[in-house]
Short mmCIF file of C-alpha atoms and ligand atoms in Angstrom, two decimals:
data_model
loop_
_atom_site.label_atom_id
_atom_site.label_comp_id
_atom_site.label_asym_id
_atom_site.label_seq_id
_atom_site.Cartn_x
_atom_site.Cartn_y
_atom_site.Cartn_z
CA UNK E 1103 82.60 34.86 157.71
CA UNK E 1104 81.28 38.84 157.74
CA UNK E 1105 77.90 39.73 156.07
CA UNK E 1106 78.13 40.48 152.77
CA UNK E 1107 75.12 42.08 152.75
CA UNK E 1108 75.67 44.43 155.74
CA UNK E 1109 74.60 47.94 155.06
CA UNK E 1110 77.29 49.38 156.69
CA UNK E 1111 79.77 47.87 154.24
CA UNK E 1112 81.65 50.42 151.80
CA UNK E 1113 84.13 49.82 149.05
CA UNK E 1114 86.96 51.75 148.06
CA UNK E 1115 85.53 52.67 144.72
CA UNK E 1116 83.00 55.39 145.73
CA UNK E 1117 79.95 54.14 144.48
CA UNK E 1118 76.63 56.93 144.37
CA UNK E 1119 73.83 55.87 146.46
CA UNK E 1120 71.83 56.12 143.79
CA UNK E 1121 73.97 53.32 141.77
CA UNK E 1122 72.67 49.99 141.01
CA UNK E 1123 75.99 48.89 142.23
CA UNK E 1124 77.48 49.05 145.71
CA UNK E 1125 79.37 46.12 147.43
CA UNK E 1126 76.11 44.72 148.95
CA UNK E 1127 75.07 43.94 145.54
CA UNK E 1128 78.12 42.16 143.52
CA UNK E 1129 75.96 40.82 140.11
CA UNK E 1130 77.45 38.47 137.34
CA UNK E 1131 77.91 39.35 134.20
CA UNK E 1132 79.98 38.35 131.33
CA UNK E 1133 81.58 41.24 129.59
CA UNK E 1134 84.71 41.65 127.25
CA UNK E 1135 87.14 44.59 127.04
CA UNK E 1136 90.04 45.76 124.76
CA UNK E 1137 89.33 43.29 122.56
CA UNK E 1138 89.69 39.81 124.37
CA UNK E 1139 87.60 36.80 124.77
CA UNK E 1140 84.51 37.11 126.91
CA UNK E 1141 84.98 36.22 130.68
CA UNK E 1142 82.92 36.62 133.86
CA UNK E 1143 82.71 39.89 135.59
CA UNK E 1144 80.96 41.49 138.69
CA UNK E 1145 79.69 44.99 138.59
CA UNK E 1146 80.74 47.82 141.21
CA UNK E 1147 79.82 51.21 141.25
CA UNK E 1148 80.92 52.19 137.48
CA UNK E 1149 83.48 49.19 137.37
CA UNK E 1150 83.38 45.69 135.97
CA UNK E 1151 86.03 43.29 138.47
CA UNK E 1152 87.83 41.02 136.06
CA UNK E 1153 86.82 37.74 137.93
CA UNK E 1154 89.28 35.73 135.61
CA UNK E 1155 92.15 38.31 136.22
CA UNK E 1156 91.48 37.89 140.22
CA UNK E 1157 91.36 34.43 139.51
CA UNK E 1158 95.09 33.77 137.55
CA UNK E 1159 96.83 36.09 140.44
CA UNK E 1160 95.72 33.64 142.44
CA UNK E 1161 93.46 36.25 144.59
CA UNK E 1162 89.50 34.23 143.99
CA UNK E 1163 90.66 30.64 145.01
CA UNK E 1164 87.37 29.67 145.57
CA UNK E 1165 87.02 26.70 141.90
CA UNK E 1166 89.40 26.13 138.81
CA UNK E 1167 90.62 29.63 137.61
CA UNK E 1168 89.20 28.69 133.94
CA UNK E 1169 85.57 28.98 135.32
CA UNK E 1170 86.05 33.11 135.38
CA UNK E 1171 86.94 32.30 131.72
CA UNK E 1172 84.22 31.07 130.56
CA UNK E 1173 81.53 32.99 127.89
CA UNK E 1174 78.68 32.17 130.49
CA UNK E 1175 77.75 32.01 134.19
CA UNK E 1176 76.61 27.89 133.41
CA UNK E 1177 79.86 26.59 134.80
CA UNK E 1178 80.02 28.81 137.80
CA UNK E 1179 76.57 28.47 138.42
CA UNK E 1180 76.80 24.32 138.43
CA UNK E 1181 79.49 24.18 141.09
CA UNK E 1182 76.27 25.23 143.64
CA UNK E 1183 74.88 27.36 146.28
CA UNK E 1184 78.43 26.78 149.10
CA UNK E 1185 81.02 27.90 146.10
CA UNK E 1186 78.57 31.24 145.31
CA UNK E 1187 78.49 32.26 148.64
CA UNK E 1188 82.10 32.09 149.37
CA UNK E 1189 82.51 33.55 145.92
CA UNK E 1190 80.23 36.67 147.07
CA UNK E 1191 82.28 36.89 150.40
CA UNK E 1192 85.80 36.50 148.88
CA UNK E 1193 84.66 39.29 146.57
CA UNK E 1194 83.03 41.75 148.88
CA UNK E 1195 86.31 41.26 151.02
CA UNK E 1196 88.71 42.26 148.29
CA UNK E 1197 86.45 45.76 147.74
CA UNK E 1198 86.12 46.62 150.83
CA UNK E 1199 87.56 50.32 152.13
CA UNK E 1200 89.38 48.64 154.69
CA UNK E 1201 91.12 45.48 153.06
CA UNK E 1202 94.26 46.36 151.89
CA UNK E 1203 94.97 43.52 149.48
CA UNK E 1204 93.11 44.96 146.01
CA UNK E 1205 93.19 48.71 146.87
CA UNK E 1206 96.84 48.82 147.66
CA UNK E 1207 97.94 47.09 144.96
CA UNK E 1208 98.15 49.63 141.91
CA UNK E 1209 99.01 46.64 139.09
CA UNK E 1210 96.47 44.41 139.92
CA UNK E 1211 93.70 47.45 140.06
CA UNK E 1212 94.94 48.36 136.99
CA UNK E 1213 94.50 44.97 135.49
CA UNK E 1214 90.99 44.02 137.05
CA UNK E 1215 89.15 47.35 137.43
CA UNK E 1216 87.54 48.17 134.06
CA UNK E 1217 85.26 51.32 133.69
CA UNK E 1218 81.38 49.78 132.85
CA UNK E 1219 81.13 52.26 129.96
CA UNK E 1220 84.63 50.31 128.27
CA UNK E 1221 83.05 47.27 128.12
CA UNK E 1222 80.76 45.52 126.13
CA UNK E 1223 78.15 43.39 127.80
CA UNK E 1224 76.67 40.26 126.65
CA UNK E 1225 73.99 37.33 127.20
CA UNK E 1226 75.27 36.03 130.62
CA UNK E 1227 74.42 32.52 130.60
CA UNK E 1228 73.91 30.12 127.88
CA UNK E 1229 69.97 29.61 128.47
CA UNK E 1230 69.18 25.94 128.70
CA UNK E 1231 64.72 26.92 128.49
CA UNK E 1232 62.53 29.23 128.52
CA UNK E 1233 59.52 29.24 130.48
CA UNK E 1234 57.28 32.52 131.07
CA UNK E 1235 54.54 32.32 133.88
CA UNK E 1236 51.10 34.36 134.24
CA UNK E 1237 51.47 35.14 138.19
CA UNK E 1238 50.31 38.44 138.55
CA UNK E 1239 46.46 38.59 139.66
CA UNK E 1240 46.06 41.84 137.99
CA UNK E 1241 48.21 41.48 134.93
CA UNK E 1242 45.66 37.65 134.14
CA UNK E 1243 42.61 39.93 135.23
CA UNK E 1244 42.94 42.74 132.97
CA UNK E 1245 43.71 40.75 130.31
CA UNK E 1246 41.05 38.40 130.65
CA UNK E 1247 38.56 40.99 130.69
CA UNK E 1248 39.90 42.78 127.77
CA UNK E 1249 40.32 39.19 125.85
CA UNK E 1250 37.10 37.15 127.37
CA UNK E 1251 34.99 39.33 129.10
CA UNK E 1252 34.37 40.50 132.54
CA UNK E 1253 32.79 37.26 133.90
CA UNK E 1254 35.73 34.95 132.52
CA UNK E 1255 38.51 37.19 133.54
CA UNK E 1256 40.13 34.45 135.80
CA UNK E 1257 40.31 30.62 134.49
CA UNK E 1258 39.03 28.46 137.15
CA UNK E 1259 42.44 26.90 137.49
CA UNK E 1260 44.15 30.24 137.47
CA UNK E 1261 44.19 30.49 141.57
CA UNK E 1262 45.16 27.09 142.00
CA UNK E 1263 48.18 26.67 140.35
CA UNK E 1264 51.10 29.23 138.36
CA UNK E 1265 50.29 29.38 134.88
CA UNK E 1266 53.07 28.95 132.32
CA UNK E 1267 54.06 27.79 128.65
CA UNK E 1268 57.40 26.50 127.52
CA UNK E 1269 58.62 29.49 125.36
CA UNK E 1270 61.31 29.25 123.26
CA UNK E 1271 65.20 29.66 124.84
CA UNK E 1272 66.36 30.47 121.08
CA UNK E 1273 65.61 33.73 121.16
CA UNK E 1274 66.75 35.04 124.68
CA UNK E 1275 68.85 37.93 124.21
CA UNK E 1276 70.72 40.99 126.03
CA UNK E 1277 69.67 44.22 126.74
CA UNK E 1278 70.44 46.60 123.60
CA UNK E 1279 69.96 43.98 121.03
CA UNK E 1280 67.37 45.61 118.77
CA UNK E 1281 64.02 43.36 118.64
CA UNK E 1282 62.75 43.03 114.63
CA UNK E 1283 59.06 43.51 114.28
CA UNK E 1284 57.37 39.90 113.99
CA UNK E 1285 55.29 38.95 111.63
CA UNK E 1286 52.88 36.21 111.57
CA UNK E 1287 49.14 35.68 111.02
CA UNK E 1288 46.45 38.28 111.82
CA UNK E 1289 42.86 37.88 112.14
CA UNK E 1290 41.48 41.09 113.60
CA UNK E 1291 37.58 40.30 115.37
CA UNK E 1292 36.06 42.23 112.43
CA UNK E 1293 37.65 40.44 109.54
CA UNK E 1294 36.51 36.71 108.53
CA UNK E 1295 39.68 35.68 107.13
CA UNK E 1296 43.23 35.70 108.92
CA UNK E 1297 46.33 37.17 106.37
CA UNK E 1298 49.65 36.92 106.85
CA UNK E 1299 52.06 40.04 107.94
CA UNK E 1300 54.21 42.48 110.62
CA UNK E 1301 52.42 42.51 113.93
CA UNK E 1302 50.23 45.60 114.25
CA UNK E 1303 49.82 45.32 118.01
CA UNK E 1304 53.41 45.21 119.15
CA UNK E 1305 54.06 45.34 123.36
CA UNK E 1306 56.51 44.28 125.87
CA UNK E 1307 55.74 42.88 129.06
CA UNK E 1308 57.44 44.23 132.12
CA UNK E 1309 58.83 40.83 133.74
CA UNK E 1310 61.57 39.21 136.21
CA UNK E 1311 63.25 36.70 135.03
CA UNK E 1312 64.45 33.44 137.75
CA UNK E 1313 68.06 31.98 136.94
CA UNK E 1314 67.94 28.45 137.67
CA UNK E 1315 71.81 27.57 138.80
CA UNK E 1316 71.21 23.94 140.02
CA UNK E 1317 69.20 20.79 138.19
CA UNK E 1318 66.37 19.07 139.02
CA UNK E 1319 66.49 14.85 137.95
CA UNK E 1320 63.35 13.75 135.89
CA UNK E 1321 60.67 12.67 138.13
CA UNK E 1322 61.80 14.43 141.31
CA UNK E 1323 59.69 16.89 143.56
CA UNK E 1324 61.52 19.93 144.52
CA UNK E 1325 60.54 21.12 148.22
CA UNK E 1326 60.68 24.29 149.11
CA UNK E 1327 64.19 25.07 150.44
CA UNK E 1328 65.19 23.02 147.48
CA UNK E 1329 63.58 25.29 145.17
CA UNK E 1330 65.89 28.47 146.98
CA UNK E 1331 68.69 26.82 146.76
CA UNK E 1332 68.61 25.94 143.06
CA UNK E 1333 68.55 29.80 142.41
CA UNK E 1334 71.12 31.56 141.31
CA UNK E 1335 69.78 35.13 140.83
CA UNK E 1336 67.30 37.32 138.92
CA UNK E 1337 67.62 39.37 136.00
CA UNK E 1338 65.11 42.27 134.41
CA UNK E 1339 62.95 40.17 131.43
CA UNK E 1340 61.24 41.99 129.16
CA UNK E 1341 58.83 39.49 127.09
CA UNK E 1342 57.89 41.39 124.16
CA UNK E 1343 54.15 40.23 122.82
CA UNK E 1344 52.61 40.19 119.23
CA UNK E 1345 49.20 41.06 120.36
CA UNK E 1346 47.11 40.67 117.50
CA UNK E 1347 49.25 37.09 116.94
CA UNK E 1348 48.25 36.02 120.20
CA UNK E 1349 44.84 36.73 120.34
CA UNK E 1350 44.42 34.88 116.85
CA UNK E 1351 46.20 32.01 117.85
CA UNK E 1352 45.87 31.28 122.03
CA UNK E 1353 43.13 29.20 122.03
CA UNK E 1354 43.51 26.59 123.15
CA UNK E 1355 47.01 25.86 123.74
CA UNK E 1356 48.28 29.12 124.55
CA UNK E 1357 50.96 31.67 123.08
CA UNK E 1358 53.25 30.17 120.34
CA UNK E 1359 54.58 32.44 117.53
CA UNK E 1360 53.25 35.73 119.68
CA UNK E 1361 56.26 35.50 122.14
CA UNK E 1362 58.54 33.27 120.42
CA UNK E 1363 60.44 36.36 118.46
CA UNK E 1364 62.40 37.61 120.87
CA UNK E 1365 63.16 37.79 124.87
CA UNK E 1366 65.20 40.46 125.97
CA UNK E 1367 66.93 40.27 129.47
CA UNK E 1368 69.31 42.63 131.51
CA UNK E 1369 72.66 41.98 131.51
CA UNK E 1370 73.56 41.70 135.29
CA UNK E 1371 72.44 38.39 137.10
CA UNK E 1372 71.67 40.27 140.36
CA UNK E 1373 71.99 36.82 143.10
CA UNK E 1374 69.50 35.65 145.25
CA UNK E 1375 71.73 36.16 148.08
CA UNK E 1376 71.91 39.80 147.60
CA UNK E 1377 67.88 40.16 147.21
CA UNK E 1378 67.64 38.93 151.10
CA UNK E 1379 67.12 41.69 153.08
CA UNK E 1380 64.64 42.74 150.67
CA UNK E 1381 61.97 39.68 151.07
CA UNK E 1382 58.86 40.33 152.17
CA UNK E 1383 55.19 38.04 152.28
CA UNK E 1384 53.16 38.30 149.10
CA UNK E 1385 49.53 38.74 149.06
CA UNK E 1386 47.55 36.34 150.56
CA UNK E 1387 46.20 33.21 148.72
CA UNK E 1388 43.04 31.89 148.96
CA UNK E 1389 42.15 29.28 147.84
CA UNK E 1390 45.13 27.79 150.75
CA UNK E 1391 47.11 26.10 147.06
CA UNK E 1392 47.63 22.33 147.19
CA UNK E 1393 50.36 20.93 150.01
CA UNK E 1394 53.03 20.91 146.91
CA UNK E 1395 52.88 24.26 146.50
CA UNK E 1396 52.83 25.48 150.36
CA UNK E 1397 56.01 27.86 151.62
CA UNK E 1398 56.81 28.54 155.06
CA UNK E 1399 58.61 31.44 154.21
CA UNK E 1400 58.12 34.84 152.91
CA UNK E 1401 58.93 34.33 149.39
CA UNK E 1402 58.31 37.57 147.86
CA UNK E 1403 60.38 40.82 147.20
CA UNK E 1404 60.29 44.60 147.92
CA UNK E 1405 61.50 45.35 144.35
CA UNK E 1406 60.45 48.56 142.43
CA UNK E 1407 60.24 48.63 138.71
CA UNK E 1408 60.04 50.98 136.26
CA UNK E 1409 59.23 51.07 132.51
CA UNK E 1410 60.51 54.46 130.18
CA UNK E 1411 59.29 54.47 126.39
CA UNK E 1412 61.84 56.96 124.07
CA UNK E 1413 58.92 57.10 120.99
CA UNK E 1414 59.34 58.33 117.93
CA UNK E 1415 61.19 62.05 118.24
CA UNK E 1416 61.62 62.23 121.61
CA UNK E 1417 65.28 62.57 122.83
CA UNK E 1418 64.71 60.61 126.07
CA UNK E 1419 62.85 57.85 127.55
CA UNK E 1420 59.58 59.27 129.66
CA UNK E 1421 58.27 56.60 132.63
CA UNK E 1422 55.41 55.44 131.65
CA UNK E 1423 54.26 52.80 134.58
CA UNK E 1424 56.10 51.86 138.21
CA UNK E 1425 54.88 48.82 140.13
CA UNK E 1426 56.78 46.70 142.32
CA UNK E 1427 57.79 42.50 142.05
CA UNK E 1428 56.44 42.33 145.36
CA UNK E 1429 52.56 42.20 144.01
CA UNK E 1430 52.82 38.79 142.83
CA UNK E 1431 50.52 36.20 143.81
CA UNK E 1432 52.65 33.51 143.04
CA UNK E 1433 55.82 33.25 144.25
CA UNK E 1434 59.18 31.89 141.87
CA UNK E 1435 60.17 29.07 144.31
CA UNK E 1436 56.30 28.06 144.37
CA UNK E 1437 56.61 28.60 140.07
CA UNK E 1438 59.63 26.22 140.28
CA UNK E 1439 58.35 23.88 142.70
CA UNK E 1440 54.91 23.50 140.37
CA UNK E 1441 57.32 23.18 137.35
CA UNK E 1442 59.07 20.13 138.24
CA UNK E 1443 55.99 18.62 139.58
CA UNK E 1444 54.97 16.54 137.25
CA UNK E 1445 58.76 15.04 137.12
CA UNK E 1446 59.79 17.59 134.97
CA UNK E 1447 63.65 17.87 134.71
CA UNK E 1448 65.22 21.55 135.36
CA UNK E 1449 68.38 22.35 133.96
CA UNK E 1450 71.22 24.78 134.99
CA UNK E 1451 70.67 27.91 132.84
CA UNK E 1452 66.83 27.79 133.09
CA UNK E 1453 65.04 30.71 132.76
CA UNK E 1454 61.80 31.38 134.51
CA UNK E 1455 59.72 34.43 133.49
CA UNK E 1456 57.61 35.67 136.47
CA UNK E 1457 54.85 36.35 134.31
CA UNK E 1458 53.75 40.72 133.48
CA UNK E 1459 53.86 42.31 136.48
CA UNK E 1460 51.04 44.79 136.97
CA UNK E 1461 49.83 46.50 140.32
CA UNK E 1462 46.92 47.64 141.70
CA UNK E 1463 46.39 51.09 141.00
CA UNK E 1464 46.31 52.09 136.25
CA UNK E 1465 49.76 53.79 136.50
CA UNK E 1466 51.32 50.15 137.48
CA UNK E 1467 50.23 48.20 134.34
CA UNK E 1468 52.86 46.01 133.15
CA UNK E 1469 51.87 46.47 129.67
CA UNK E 1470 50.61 49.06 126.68
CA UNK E 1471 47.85 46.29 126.11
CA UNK E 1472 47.01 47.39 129.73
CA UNK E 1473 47.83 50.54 130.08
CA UNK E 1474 46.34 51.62 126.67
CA UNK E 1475 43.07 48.99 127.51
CA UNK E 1476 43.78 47.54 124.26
CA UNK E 1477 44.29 50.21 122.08
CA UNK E 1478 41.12 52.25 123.25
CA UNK E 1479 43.03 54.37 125.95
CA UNK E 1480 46.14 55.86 124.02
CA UNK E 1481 48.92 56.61 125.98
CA UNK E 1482 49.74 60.59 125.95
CA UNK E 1483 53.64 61.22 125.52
CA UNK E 1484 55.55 64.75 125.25
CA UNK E 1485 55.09 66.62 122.13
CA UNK E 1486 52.03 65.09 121.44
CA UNK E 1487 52.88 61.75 120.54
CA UNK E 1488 50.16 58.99 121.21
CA UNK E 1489 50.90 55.05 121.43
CA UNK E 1490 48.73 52.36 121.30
CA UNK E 1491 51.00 49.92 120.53
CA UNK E 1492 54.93 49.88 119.86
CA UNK E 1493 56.05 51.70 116.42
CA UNK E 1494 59.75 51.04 114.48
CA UNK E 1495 62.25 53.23 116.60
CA UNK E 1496 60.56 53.27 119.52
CA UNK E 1497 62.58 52.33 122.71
CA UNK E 1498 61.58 50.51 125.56
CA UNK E 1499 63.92 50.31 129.28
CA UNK E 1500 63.06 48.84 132.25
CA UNK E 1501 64.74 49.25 135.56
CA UNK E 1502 64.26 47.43 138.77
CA UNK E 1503 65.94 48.06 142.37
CA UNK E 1504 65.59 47.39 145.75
CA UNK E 1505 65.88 50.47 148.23
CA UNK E 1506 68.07 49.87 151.21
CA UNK E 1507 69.43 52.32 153.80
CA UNK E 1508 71.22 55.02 151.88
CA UNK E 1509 72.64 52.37 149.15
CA UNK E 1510 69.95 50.43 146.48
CA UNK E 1511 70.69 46.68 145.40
CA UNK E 1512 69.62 46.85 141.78
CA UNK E 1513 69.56 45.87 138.22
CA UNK E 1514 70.81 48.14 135.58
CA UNK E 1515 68.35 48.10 132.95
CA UNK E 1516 67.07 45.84 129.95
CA UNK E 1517 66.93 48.12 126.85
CA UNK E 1518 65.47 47.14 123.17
CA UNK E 1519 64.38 49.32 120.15
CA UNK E 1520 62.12 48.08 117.62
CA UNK E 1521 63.55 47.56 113.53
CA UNK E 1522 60.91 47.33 111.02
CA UNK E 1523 59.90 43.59 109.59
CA UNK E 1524 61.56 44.35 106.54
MN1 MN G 1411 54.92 37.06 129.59
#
């Protein structure tokens, strides 16, 4: 078996180096085209590969054909970790600039090679839960200090363990689907009585989301080359936040109606396969965590994100933060191996959020409740427009990609405007 991720690898669809999409990266997706059904697809340079059409010619005889016709990457994803790699390989053979069997054959191109912008993208696996995490050091201390106060920034458990609630897998949705302003109750500090009403604090958070492709049973310990091989792949996760609703209702059981609105996530499930040549150590943790949560490995990745906000009448989005996945403290296998801990069951089609991720330095803040310090900084955009917080019609994308030699593995974007409450 060749590398799929080899650098030197080239397809014979000329992909740009700056696309999200060469043949080292090969992400799922589901997608549908001149009007059929929904079925699984894999993103090249500007083309979606028909995965079912592959499949019937008899050219991906890797599982049961009907698996590449399925609306979601669940049944794919439960046939495990041997079937997506030789899945990966079979595909990365058939584009490659010097195998024959796709790029010579004019009908089958023809039938399998769809242009992206033909094709209408949707939610690309049926999402079993929804779990966010709080694993960024600097995302949980700026927002302690902004919610509690310099000398509480950090709960005491906070460097022992990833923080997380169970969020709500109802509301998961794809990148374009526009995200209704919430409304809920709102107690602002100065005020003795809360009311009821649209959000007035609207944000996203800039996330990465885990696809978990393998189960867990109830009561079992995941190790941690367990943990890797139970995931599938990552996709951009933006985790839009009612501020105003959260800091009214938090204490003491966390976020509830704050985040449970809406999720939005990218459409390409970029695989864990495809992130390793990008891993790299995250920072180190002290206190050394609890046995359970040790990793031999460097667990981390060398991932840059981005964050553009189109407000109000400007004609395109303007970057407003860049930071990089590779800041956080705690790692996803160590947030999966702390979730099933307790003998919690995982599920194919979980969905881990890693939790805001903010950097170091003010222009990587994760967040307008960070980057505008909670409404007393206002963010300064073109033309004299000032944000606080999100307003109807403003637009929020994220992008994410890691940089290799002269090609970049990455992961389209996640895109959602705001719609009044109504
Ligand atoms: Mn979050």
């Amino acid at each position: 078996m060749f590398n799929p991720n080899d650098p030197k690898l080239r397809s014979f669809i000329s992909v740009d180096p700056a696309s999200d999409f060469p043949i080292q990266n090969l992400p799922y997706g589901v997608f549908s085209a001149n009007g059929l059904a929904p079925r699984l697809g894999i993103a090249i340079g500007d083309y979606v590969l028909d995965l079912w059409e592959l499949a019937q010619e008899g050219r991906l005889d890797v599982c049961e054909p009907a698996v590449f016709a399925a609306t979601s990457l669940n049944a794919f994803m439960a046939l495990g970790p041997s079937v997506w790699t030789r899945t990966r390989v079979r595909i990365s053979e058939l584009l490659r600039h010097d195998h024959p069997e796709l790029r010579d054959n004019d009908e089958l191109r023809k039938l399998a090679l769809l242009p992206m912008k033909d094709v209408k993208l949707h939610l690309p696996f049926t999402v079993a839960g929804y779990t966010d995490f709080y694993s960024s050091k600097e995302h949980a201390t700026n927002v302690g200090v902004m919610f509690r106060g310099k000398e509480n920034a950090l709960q005491p458990n906070w460097l022992h363990m990833p923080i997380g609630y169970n969020g709500r897998a109802s509301t998961v949705v794809v990148s374009g689907t526009k995200v209704r302003r919430p409304r809920g109750q709102l107690k602002p500090p100065n005020v003795d009585a809360p009311s009821f009403g649209p959000c007035k604090r609207l944000d996203f958070e800039l996330e990465m989301g885990v696809v978990i492709g393998q189960p867990s049973a109830m009561g079992e310990m995941i190790s941690e080359s367990r943990a890797e091989e139970m995931i599938f792949g990552f996709v951009l996760l933006n985790d839009w936040s009612a501020r105003d609703i959260q800091q009214w209702e938090y204490v003491p059981l966390g976020p509830f109606q704050a985040k449970a609105f809406a999720t939005s996530i990218s459409p390409w499930v970029v695989t864990r396969e495809a992130l390793e040549p990008f891993r790299l150590q995250g920072p180190e943790q002290d206190p050394v965590p609890l046995p359970y949560l040790r990793q031999a490995r460097p667990n981390n990745y060398d991932l840059t994100l981005e964050i553009g906000l189109r407000a109000g009448a400007m004609n395109e989005a303007q970057s407003i933060a860049r930071t990089n996945f590779k800041y956080m403290y705690w790692s996803s296998v160590q947030q999966l191996m702390h979730h099933a801990s307790s003998g919690c069951a995982m599920n194919a089609g979980d969905l881990l959020g890693s939790g805001t991720i903010s950097g170091p330095e003010k222009t990587q803040r994760g967040s307008l409740l960070e980057i505008s310090w909670n409404g007393t900084e206002p963010l300064e955009l073109p033309g004299g427009i000032k944000r606080s917080f999100l307003e109807d019609g403003d637009s929020l994308v994220m992008r994410g990609w890691c940089q290799g030699d002269g090609y970049r593995v990455g992961f389209g974007e996640v895109e959602g405007t705001i719609v009044a409450a109504g």
